[in-house]
mmCIF file of C-alpha atoms and ligand atoms in Angstrom:
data_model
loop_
_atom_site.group_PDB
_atom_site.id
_atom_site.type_symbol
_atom_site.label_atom_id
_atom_site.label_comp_id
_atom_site.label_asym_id
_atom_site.label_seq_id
_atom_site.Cartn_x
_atom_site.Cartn_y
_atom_site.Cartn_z
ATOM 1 C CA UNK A 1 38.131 -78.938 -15.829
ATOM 2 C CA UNK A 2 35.830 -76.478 -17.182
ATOM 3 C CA UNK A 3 33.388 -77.417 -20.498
ATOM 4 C CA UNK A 4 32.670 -74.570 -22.317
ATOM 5 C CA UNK A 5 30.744 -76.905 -24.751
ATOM 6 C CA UNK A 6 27.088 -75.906 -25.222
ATOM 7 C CA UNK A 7 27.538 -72.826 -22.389
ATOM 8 C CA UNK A 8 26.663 -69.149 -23.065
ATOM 9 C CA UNK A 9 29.886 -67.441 -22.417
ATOM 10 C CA UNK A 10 29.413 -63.531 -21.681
ATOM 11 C CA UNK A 11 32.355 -61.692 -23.170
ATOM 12 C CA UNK A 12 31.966 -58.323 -21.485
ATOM 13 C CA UNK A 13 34.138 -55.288 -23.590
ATOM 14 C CA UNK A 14 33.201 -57.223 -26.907
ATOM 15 C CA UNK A 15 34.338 -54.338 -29.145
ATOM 16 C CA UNK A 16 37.682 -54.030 -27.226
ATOM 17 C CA UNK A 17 40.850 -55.527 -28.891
ATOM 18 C CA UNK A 18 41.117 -58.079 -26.217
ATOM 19 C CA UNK A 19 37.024 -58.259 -26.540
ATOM 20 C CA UNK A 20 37.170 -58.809 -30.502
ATOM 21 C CA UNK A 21 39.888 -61.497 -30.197
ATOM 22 C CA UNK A 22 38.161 -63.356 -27.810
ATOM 23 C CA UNK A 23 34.897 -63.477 -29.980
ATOM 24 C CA UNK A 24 37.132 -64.723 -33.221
ATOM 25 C CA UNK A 25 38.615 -67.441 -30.869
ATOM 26 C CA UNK A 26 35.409 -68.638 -29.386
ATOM 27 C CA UNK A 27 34.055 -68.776 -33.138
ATOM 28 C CA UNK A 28 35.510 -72.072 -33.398
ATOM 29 C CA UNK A 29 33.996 -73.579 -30.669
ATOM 30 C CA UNK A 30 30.684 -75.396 -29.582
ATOM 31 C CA UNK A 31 29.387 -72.126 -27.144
ATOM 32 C CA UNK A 32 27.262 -69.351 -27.750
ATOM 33 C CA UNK A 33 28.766 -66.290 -27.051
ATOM 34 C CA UNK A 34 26.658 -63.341 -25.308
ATOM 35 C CA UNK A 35 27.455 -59.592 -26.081
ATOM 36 C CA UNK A 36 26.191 -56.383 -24.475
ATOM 37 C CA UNK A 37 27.286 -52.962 -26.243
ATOM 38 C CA UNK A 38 27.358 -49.675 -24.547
ATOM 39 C CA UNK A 39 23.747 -48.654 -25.773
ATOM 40 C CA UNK A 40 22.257 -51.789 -24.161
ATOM 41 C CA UNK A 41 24.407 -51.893 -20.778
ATOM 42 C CA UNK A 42 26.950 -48.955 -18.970
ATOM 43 C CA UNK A 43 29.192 -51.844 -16.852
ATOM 44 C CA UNK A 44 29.805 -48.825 -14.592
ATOM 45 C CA UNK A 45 26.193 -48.743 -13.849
ATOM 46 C CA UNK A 46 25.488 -51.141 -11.202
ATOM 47 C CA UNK A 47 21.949 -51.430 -11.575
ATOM 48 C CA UNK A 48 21.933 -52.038 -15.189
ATOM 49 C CA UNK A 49 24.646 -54.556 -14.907
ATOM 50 C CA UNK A 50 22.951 -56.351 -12.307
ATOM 51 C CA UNK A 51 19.889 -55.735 -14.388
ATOM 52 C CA UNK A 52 20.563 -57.620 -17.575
ATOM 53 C CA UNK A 53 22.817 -60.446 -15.984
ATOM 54 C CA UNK A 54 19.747 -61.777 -14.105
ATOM 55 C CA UNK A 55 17.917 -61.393 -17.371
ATOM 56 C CA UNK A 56 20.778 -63.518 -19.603
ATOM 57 C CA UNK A 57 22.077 -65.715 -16.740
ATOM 58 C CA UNK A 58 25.461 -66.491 -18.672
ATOM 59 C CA UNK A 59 27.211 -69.822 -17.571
ATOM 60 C CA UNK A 60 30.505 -68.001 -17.530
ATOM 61 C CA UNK A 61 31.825 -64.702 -18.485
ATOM 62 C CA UNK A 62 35.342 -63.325 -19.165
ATOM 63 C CA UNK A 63 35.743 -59.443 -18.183
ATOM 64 C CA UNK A 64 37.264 -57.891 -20.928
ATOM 65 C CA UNK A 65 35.819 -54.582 -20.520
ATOM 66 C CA UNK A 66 37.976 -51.476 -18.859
ATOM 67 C CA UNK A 67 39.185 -48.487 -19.422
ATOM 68 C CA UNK A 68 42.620 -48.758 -21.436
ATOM 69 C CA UNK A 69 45.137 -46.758 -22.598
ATOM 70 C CA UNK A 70 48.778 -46.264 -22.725
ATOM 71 C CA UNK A 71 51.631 -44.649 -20.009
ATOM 72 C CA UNK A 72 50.264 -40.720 -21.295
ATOM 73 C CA UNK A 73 46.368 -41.695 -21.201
ATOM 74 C CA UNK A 74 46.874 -43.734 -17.792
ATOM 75 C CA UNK A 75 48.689 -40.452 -16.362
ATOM 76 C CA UNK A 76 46.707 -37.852 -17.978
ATOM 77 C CA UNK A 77 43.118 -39.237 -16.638
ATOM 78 C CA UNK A 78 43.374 -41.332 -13.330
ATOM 79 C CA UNK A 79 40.145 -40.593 -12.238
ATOM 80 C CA UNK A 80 38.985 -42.534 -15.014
ATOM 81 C CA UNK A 81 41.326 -45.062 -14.753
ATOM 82 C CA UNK A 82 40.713 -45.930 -11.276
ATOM 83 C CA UNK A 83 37.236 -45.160 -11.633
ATOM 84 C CA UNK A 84 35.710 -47.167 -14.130
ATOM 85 C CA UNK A 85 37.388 -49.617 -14.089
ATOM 86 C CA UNK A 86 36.338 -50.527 -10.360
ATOM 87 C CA UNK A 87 33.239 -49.665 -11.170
ATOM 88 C CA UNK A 88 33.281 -52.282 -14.200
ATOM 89 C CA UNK A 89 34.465 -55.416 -12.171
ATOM 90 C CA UNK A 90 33.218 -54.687 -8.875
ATOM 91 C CA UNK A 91 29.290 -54.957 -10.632
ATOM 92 C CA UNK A 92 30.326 -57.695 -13.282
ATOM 93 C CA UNK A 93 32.099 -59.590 -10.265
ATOM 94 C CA UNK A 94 28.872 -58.692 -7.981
ATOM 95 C CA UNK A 95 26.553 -59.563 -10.603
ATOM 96 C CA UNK A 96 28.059 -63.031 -11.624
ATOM 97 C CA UNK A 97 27.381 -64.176 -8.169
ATOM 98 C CA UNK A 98 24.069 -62.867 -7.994
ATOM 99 C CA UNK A 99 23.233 -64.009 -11.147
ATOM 100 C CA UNK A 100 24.495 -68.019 -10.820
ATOM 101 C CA UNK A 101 27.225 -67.344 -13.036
ATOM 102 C CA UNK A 102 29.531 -70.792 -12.991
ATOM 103 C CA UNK A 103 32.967 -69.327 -13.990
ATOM 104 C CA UNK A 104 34.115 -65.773 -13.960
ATOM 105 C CA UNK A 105 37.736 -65.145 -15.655
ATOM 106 C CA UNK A 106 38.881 -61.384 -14.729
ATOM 107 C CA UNK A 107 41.242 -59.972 -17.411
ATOM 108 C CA UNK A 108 44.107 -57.707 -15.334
ATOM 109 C CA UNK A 109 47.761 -56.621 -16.591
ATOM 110 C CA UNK A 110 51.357 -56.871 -15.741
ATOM 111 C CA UNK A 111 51.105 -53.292 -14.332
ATOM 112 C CA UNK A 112 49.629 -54.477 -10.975
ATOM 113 C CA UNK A 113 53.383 -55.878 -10.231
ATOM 114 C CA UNK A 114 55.739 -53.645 -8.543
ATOM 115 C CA UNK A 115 57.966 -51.083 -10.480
ATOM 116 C CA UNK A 116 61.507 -52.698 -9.387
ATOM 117 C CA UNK A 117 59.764 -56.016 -9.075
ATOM 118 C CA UNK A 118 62.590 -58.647 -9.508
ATOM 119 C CA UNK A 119 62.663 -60.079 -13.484
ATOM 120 C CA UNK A 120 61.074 -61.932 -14.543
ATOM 121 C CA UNK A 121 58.092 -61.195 -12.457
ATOM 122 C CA UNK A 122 56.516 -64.209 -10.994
ATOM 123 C CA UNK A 123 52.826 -64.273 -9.490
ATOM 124 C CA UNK A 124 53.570 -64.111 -6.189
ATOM 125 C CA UNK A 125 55.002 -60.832 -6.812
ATOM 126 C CA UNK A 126 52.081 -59.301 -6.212
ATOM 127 C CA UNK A 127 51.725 -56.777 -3.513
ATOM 128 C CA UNK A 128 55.739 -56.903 -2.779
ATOM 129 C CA UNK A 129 56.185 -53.269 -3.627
ATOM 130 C CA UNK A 130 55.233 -49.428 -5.135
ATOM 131 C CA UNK A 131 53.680 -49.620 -8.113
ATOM 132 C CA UNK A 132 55.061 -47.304 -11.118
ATOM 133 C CA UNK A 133 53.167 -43.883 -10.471
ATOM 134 C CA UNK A 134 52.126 -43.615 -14.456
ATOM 135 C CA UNK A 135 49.809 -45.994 -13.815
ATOM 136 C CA UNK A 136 48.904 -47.076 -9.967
ATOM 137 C CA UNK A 137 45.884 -46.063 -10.495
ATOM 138 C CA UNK A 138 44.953 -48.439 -13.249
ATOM 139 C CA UNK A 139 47.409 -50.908 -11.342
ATOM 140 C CA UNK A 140 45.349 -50.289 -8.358
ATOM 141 C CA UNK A 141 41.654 -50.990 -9.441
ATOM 142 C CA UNK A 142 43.381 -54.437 -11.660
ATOM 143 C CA UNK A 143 44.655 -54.742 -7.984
ATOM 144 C CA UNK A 144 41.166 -54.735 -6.192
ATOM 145 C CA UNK A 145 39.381 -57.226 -9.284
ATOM 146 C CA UNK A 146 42.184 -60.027 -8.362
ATOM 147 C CA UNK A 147 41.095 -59.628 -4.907
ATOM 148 C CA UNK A 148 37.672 -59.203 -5.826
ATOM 149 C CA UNK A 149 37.702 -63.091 -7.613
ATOM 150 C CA UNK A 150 39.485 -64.288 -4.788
ATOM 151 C CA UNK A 151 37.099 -63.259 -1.761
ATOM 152 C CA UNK A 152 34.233 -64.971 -3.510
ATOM 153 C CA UNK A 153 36.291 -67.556 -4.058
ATOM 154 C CA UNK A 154 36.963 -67.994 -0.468
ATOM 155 C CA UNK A 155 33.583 -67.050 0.916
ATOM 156 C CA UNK A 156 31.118 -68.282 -1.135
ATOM 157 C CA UNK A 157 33.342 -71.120 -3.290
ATOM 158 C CA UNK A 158 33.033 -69.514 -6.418
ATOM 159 C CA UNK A 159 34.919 -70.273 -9.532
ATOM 160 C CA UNK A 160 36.547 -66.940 -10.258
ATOM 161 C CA UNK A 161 39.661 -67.153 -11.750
ATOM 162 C CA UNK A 162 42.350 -63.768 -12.595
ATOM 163 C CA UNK A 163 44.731 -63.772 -16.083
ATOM 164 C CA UNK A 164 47.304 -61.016 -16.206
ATOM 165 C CA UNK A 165 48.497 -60.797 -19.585
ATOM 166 C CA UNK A 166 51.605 -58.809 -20.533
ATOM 167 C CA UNK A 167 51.103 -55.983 -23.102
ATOM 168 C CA UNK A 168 49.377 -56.452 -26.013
ATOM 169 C CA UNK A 169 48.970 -55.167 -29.690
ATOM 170 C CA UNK A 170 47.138 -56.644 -33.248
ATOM 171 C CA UNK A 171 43.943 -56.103 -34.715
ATOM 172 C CA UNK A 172 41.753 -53.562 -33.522
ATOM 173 C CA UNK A 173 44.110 -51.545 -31.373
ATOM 174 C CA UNK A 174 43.405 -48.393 -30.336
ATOM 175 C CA UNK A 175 45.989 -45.980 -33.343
ATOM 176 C CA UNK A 176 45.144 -42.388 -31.412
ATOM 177 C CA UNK A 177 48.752 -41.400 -30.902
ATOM 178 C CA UNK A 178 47.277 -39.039 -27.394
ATOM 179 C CA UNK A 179 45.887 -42.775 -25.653
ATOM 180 C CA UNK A 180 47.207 -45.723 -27.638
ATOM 181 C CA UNK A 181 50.285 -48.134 -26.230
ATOM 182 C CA UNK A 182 53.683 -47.644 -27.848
ATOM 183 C CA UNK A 183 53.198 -50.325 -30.898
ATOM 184 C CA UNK A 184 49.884 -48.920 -32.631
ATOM 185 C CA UNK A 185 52.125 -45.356 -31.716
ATOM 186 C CA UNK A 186 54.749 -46.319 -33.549
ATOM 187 C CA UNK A 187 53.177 -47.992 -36.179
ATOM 188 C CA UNK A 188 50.855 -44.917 -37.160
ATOM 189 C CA UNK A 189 53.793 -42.425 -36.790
ATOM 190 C CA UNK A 190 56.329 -44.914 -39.182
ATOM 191 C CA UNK A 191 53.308 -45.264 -41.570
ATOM 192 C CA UNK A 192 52.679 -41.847 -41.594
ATOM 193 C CA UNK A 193 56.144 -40.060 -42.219
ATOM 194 C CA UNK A 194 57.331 -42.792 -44.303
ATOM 195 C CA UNK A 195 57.109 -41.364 -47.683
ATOM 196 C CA UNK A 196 59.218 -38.143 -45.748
ATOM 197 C CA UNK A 197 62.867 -37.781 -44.633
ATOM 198 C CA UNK A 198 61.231 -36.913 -41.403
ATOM 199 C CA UNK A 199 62.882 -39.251 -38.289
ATOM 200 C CA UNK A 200 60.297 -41.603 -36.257
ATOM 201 C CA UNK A 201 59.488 -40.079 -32.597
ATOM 202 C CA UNK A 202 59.992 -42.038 -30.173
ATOM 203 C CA UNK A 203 58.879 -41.024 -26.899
ATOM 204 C CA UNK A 204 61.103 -41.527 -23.455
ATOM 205 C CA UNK A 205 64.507 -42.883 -23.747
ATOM 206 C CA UNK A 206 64.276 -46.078 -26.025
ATOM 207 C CA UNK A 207 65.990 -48.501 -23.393
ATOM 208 C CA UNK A 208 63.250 -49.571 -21.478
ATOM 209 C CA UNK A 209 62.204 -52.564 -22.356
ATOM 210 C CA UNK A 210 58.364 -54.482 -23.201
ATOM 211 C CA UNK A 211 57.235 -57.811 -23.514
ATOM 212 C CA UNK A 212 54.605 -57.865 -26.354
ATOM 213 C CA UNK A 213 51.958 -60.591 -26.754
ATOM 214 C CA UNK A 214 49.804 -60.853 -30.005
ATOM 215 C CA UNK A 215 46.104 -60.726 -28.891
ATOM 216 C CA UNK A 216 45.254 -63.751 -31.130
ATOM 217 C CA UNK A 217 47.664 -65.775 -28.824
ATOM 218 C CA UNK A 218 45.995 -63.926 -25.860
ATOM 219 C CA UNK A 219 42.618 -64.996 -26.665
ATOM 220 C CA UNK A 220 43.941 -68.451 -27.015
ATOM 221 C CA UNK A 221 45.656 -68.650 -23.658
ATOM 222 C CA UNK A 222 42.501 -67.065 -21.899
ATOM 223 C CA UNK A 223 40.126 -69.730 -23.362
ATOM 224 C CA UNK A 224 42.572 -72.127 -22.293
ATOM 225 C CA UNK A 225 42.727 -71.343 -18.454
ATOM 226 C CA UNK A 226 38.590 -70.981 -18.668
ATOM 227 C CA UNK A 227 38.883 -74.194 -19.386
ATOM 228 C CA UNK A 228 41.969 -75.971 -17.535
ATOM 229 C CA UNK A 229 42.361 -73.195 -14.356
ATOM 230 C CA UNK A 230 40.411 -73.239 -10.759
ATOM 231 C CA UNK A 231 42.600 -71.518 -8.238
ATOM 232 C CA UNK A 232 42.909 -68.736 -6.175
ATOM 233 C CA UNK A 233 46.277 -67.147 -7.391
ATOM 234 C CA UNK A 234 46.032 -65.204 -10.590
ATOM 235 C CA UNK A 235 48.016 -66.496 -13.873
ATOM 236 C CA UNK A 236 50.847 -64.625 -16.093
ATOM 237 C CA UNK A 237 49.982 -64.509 -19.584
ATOM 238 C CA UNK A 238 53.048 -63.642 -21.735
ATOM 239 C CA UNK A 239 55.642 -64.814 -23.902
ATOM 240 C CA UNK A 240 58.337 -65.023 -21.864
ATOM 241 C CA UNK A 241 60.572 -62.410 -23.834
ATOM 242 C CA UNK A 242 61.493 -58.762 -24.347
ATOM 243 C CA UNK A 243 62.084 -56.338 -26.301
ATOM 244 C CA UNK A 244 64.015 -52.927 -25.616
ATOM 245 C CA UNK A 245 61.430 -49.895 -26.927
ATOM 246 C CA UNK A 246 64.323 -48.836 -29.248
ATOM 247 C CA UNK A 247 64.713 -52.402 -30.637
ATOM 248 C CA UNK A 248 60.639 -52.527 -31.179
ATOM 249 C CA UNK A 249 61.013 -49.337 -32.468
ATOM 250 C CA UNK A 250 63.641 -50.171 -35.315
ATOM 251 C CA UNK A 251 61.229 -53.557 -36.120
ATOM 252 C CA UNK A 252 58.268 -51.354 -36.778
ATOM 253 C CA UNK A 253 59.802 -49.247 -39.142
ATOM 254 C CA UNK A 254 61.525 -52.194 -41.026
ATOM 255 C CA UNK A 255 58.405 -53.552 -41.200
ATOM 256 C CA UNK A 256 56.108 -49.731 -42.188
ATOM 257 C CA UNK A 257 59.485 -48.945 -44.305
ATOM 258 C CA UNK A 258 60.398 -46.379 -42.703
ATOM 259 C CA UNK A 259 64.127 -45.171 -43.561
ATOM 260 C CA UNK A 260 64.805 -41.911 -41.684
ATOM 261 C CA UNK A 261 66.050 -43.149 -37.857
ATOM 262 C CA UNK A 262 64.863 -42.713 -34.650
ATOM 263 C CA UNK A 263 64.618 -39.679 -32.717
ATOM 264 C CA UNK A 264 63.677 -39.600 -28.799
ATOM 265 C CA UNK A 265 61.683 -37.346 -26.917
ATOM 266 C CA UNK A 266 62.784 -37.201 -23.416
ATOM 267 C CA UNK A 267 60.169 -34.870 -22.360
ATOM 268 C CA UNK A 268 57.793 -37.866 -22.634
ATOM 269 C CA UNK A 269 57.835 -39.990 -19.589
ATOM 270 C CA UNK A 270 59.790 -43.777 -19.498
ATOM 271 C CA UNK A 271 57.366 -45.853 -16.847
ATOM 272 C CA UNK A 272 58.432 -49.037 -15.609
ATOM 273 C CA UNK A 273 62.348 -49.476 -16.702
ATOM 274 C CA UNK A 274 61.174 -53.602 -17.577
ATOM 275 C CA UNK A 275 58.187 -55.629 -17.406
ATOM 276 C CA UNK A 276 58.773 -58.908 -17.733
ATOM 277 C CA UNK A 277 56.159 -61.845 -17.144
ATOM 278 C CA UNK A 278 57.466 -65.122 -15.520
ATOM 279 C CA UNK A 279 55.186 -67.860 -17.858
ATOM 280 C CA UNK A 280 56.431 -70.688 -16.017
ATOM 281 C CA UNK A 281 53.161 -71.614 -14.596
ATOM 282 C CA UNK A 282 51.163 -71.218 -17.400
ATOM 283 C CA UNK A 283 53.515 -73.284 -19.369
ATOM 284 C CA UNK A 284 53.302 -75.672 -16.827
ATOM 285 C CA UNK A 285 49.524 -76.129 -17.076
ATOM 286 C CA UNK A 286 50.189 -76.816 -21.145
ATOM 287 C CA UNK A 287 50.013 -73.477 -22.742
ATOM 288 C CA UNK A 288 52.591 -71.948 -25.806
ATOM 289 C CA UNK A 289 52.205 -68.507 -27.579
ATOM 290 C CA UNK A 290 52.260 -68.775 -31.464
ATOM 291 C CA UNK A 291 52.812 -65.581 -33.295
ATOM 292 C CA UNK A 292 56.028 -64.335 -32.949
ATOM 293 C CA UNK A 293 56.750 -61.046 -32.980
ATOM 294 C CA UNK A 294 57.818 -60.214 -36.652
ATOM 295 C CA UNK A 295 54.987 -61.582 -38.001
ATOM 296 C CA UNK A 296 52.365 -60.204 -35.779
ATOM 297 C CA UNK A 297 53.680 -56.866 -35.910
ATOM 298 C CA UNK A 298 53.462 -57.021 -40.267
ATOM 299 C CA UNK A 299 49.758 -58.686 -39.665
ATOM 300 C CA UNK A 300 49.075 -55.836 -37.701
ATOM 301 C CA UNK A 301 50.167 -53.288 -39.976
ATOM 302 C CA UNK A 302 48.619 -54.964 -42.779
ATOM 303 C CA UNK A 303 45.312 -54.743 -40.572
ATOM 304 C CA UNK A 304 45.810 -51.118 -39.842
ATOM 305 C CA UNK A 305 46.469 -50.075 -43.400
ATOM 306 C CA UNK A 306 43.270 -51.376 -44.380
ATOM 307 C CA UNK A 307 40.929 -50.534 -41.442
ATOM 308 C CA UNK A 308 42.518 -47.290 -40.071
ATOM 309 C CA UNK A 309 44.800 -45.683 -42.455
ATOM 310 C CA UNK A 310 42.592 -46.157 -45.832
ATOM 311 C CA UNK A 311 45.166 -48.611 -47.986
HETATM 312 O O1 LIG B 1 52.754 -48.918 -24.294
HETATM 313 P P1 LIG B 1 52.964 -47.814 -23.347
HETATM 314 O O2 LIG B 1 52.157 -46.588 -23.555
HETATM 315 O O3 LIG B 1 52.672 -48.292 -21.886
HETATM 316 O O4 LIG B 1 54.507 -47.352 -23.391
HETATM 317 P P2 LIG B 1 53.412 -48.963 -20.629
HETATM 318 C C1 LIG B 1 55.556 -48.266 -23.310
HETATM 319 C C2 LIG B 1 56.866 -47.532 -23.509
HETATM 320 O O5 LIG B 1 56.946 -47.098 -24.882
HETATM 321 C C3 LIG B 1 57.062 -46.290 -22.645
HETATM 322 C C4 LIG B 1 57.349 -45.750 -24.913
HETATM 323 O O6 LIG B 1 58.404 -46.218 -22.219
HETATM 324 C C5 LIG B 1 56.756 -45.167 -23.634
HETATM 325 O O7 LIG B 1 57.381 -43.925 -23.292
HETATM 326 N N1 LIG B 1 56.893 -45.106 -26.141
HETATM 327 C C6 LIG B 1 57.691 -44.704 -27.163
HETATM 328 C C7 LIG B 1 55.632 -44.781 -26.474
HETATM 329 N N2 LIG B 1 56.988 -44.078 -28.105
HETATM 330 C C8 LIG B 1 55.695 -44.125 -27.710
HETATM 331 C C9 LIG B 1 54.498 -43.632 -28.285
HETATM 332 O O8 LIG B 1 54.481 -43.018 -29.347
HETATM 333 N N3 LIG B 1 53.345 -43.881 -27.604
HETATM 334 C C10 LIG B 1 53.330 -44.555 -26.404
HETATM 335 N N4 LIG B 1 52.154 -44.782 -25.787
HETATM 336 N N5 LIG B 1 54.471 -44.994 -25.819
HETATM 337 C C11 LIG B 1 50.941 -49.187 -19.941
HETATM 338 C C12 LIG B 1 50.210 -48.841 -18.677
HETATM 339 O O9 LIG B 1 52.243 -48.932 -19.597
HETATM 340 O O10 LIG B 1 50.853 -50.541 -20.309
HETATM 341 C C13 LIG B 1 48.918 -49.500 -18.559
HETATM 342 O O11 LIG B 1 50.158 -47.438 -18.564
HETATM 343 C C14 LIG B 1 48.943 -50.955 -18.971
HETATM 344 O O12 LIG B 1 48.480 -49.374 -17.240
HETATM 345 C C15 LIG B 1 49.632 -51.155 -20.280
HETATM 346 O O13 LIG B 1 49.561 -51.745 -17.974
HETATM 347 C C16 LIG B 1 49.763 -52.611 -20.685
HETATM 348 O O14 LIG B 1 53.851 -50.356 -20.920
HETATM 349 O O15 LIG B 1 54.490 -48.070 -20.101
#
């Protein structure tokens, strides 16, 4: 529906995981891919981002920028969380319009569905419940950018379309063990006490459970529905399984060789008891995940011992 052939495609949050991904997938094809880093443009900044997307006039742009983090980070600074990352796709969303922008894709996450949200969750969960208080207010401002796409949509016939991928890990995660998700967590701590007789922390109980999505197969899916997706309701992008965080746990240290158990810190808090993604209308529209889990955990740790931990 959509050619990205010969287009300049704006990939705002270039240096993110999601970001990076996105810029090795579009590698392969026939576009020319815009970047702006933080020096050149603050995305919070309205006039700057209005600024220097009437200067480059992309054809399309996916909004990969926000503020991330995992359950501590999204607890410990909601300001921020809520915050920037309205700021970030109210002027990106703002300034596509104003700036002619063909095709906007706005990158959410599975967090905007409700905490007991019936498994798995389908789109049209949306809005059916509370949201998990760890991270409403992250939930909240993904909440507004769906909307966001969908009033232009409606009033002025743009072609703004929402993804909401599942949670994600691979190359160029954040590893900070204070802000990062659970698997770069992990995957430091395992590397890190694996030489020791020291047990692998695992924080909450262990028996919630995670769907995990490699960002390679992310990327993919995201160019995909740039090109094949024009509607108002926004799209699950997962892999259709899960994973309980004790099971994950066990996998990463099979995989760091790590020998000396599990341990679990209940002072650290649980979140959403499962999170699910219903795929069936993505794989409807054509679209199948590649990497499975095994092997894009040891990529991943093979791309973290040589770009984080030093070998
Ligand atoms: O990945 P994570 O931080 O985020 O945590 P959420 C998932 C689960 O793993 C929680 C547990 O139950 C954590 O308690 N966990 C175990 C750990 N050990 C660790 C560890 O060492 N570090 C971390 N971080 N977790 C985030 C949301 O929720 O997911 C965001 O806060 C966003 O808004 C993102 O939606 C995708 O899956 O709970």
């Amino acid at each position: 529906m959509y050619a990205i052939e010969g287009k300049r495609i704006f990939v705002a949050g270039h240096r993110g995981m999601v970001g990076s991904a996105l810029l090795r997938r579009l590698a392969s094809e026939d576009c020319e891919v815009l970047t702006a880093g933080r020096g050149t443009v603050d995305l919070r900044d309205q006039a700057q981002t209005r600024d220097w997307m009437l200067r480059e006039k992309p054809d399309a742009i996916i909004i990969a920028a926000a503020k991330v983090g995992g359950i501590l980070a999204n607890d410990t600074w909601p300001a921020d969380f809520l915050y920037d990352n309205l700021m970030i796709e109210a002027n990106l969303i703002k300034a596509s319009f104003e700036a002619g922008v063909g095709k906007v894709v706005f990158l959410g996450s599975s967090c905007i569905y409700p905490k007991m949200a019936p498994q798995p969750m389908r789109e049209d969960a949306l809005l059916t419940g509370p949201l998990e208080p760890t991270n409403e207010w992250y939930a909240i401002a993904k909440i507004a950018g769906i909307k966001l796409c969908q009033a232009f949509r409606r009033q002025h016939g743009c072609d703004y379309i929402s993804a909401m991928p599942t949670n994600l890990y691979g190359p160029e995660d954040n590893f900070d063990l204070q802000s990062s998700h659970v698997l770069p967590a992990l995957m430091r701590k395992a590397h890190e006490a694996r030489k020791s007789s020291e047990p692998l922390v695992v924080w909450g109980t262990g028996t919630v459970r995670r769907e995990f999505l490699h960002v390679d197969d992310c990327a993919d899916a995201i160019v995909f529905l740039l090109r094949h997706y024009s509607a108002e309701e926004h799209v699950n992008v997962g892999c259709g399984a899960d994973v309980s965080i004790a099971e994950v746990a066990t996998l990463v240290a099979e995989i760091v060789g790590h020998k000396a158990g599990l341990v679990f810190d209940a002072t650290k808090p649980d979140g959403t008891p499962r999170k699910l993604m219903d795929t069936a209308k993505l794989t409807a529209l054509g679209w199948q995940p590649r990497i499975p889990l095994q092997d894009g955990l040891a990529s991943t740790y093979s791309w973290f011992r040589e770009n984080v931990a030093g070998g």
